[in-house]
């Protein structure tokens, strides 16, 4: 929900938002559906990055690739 990102600028307390991108639709793997149907109808690989969304709302953005980079960003 991109509109929620606009609200982040209005907060008075520091906030860290962590987005974990599992490439779309993995929550549906919990449903009791045949795998072939799940892959065809529920999984939606996006391969998107979120730096543009952060920039639209003037939010700082980091894309750590490992735990050390995450610790540095935090």
Coordinates of N, CA and C in Angstrom, one line a residue:
X1 N 0.8 -1.2 0.0 CA 0.0 0.0 0.0 C 0.9 1.2 0.0
X2 N 1.1 1.8 -1.1 CA 2.0 3.0 -1.2 C 1.5 4.2 -0.4
X3 N 0.2 4.3 -0.3 CA -0.3 5.5 0.5 C 0.2 5.4 1.9
X4 N 0.4 4.3 2.5 CA 0.9 4.1 3.8 C 2.3 4.7 4.0
X5 N 3.1 4.7 2.9 CA 4.4 5.2 2.9 C 4.4 6.7 3.2
X6 N 3.4 7.4 2.7 CA 3.3 8.8 2.9 C 3.1 9.1 4.4
X7 N 2.4 8.3 5.1 CA 2.2 8.5 6.5 C 3.5 8.4 7.3
X8 N 4.5 7.6 6.8 CA 5.7 7.5 7.5 C 6.4 8.8 7.8
X9 N 6.2 9.7 6.9 CA 6.9 11.0 7.0 C 6.3 11.9 8.1
X10 N 5.1 11.5 8.5 CA 4.4 12.3 9.5 C 4.7 11.9 11.0
X11 N 5.3 10.8 11.1 CA 5.5 10.3 12.5 C 6.5 11.1 13.2
X12 N 6.4 11.1 14.6 CA 7.3 11.9 15.4 C 8.4 11.0 16.0
X13 N 8.2 9.7 16.0 CA 9.2 8.8 16.5 C 10.0 8.1 15.4
X14 N 11.2 7.8 15.6 CA 12.0 7.1 14.6 C 11.3 5.7 14.2
X15 N 11.4 5.4 13.0 CA 10.7 4.1 12.5 C 11.6 3.5 11.5
X16 N 11.7 2.2 11.5 CA 12.4 1.4 10.5 C 11.4 0.5 9.9
X17 N 11.2 0.5 8.6 CA 10.3 -0.4 7.9 C 11.2 -1.4 7.1
X18 N 11.0 -2.6 7.3 CA 11.8 -3.7 6.6 C 10.8 -4.4 5.7
X19 N 11.1 -4.4 4.4 CA 10.3 -5.1 3.4 C 11.1 -6.3 3.0
X20 N 10.5 -7.5 3.2 CA 11.1 -8.7 2.7 C 10.3 -9.2 1.5
X21 N 11.0 -9.1 0.4 CA 10.4 -9.5 -0.9 C 10.7 -10.9 -1.3
X22 N 9.7 -11.8 -1.2 CA 9.9 -13.2 -1.5 C 9.5 -13.5 -2.9
X23 N 9.4 -12.5 -3.7 CA 9.1 -12.5 -5.2 C 7.6 -12.9 -5.5
X24 N 6.7 -12.6 -4.6 CA 5.3 -12.7 -4.9 C 4.6 -14.0 -4.6
X25 N 3.6 -13.9 -3.8 CA 2.6 -15.0 -3.7 C 3.0 -16.2 -2.9
X26 N 4.1 -16.1 -2.1 CA 4.5 -17.3 -1.4 C 3.6 -17.7 -0.2
X27 N 2.8 -16.7 0.2 CA 1.8 -17.0 1.3 C 0.8 -18.1 0.8
X28 N 0.6 -18.1 -0.5 CA -0.4 -19.1 -1.0 C 0.1 -20.5 -1.0
X29 N 1.4 -20.7 -0.7 CA 1.9 -22.0 -0.7 C 1.4 -22.8 0.6
X30 N 0.8 -22.0 1.5 CA 0.1 -22.6 2.6 C -1.2 -23.2 2.3
X31 N -1.8 -22.9 1.2 CA -3.1 -23.4 0.8 C -3.0 -24.8 0.3
X32 N -4.1 -25.6 0.6 CA -4.1 -27.0 0.1 C -4.5 -27.1 -1.3
X33 N -3.7 -26.6 -2.2 CA -3.9 -26.6 -3.7 C -2.8 -27.4 -4.3
X34 N -3.2 -28.1 -5.5 CA -2.1 -28.8 -6.2 C -1.0 -27.8 -6.7
X35 N 0.2 -28.3 -6.6 CA 1.3 -27.4 -6.9 C 1.2 -26.8 -8.3
X36 N 0.8 -27.5 -9.3 CA 0.8 -27.0 -10.6 C -0.2 -25.8 -10.7
X37 N -1.4 -25.9 -10.0 CA -2.3 -24.8 -10.0 C -1.8 -23.7 -9.2
X38 N -1.1 -23.9 -8.1 CA -0.6 -22.9 -7.3 C 0.4 -22.1 -8.1
X39 N 1.3 -22.7 -8.8 CA 2.3 -22.0 -9.6 C 1.7 -21.2 -10.7
X40 N 0.6 -21.7 -11.3 CA 0.0 -21.1 -12.4 C -0.9 -19.9 -12.0
X41 N -1.6 -20.0 -10.9 CA -2.6 -19.0 -10.6 C -2.3 -18.2 -9.4
X42 N -1.4 -18.6 -8.5 CA -1.2 -17.8 -7.3 C 0.2 -17.2 -7.2
X43 N 1.2 -17.8 -7.7 CA 2.5 -17.2 -7.6 C 2.7 -16.2 -8.7
X44 N 3.1 -15.0 -8.2 CA 3.3 -13.9 -9.2 C 4.6 -13.3 -9.0
X45 N 5.7 -13.9 -9.6 CA 7.0 -13.3 -9.5 C 7.0 -11.9 -10.0
X46 N 7.6 -11.0 -9.3 CA 7.6 -9.6 -9.6 C 8.9 -9.0 -10.0
X47 N 9.9 -9.5 -9.3 CA 11.3 -9.0 -9.5 C 11.3 -7.5 -9.4
X48 N 10.6 -6.9 -8.5 CA 10.6 -5.5 -8.3 C 11.5 -5.1 -7.2
X49 N 12.0 -3.8 -7.3 CA 12.8 -3.2 -6.2 C 12.0 -2.0 -5.7
X50 N 12.3 -1.6 -4.5 CA 11.4 -0.7 -3.8 C 12.0 0.7 -3.7
X51 N 13.2 0.9 -4.3 CA 13.9 2.2 -4.1 C 13.1 3.3 -4.7
X52 N 12.4 3.1 -5.8 CA 11.6 4.1 -6.4 C 10.4 4.5 -5.5
X53 N 9.8 3.5 -4.9 CA 8.6 3.8 -4.0 C 9.1 4.7 -2.8
X54 N 10.3 4.4 -2.3 CA 10.8 5.1 -1.2 C 11.2 6.6 -1.6
X55 N 11.7 6.7 -2.8 CA 12.1 8.0 -3.4 C 10.8 8.9 -3.6
X56 N 9.7 8.3 -4.0 CA 8.5 9.0 -4.2 C 8.0 9.8 -2.9
X57 N 8.4 9.2 -1.8 CA 7.9 9.8 -0.5 C 9.1 10.3 0.3
X58 N 10.3 10.5 -0.4 CA 11.5 11.1 0.2 C 11.9 10.3 1.5
X59 N 11.8 9.0 1.4 CA 12.2 8.1 2.5 C 13.6 7.5 2.2
X60 N 14.4 7.4 3.2 CA 15.7 6.7 3.1 C 15.5 5.3 2.7
X61 N 16.4 4.8 1.8 CA 16.3 3.4 1.3 C 17.6 2.7 1.4
X62 N 17.7 1.5 1.8 CA 18.8 0.7 1.8 C 18.4 -0.7 1.3
X63 N 19.3 -1.4 0.6 CA 19.0 -2.7 0.1 C 20.1 -3.7 0.5
X64 N 20.2 -4.0 1.8 CA 21.3 -4.9 2.3 C 21.2 -6.3 1.6
X65 N 22.4 -6.8 1.4 CA 22.5 -8.1 0.8 C 22.9 -9.2 1.8
X66 N 23.2 -8.8 3.0 CA 23.6 -9.7 4.0 C 23.4 -9.1 5.4
X67 N 23.6 -9.9 6.4 CA 23.3 -9.4 7.8 C 24.2 -8.3 8.2
X68 N 25.4 -8.2 7.8 CA 26.3 -7.1 8.1 C 25.8 -5.8 7.5
X69 N 25.4 -5.9 6.2 CA 24.9 -4.7 5.6 C 23.6 -4.2 6.3
X70 N 22.8 -5.1 6.7 CA 21.6 -4.8 7.4 C 21.9 -4.1 8.7
X71 N 22.9 -4.6 9.5 CA 23.3 -4.0 10.7 C 23.8 -2.6 10.5
X72 N 24.6 -2.4 9.5 CA 25.1 -1.1 9.1 C 24.0 -0.1 8.8
X73 N 23.0 -0.6 8.0 CA 21.9 0.3 7.6 C 21.1 0.7 8.8
X74 N 21.0 -0.2 9.8 CA 20.1 0.1 11.0 C 20.9 1.0 11.9

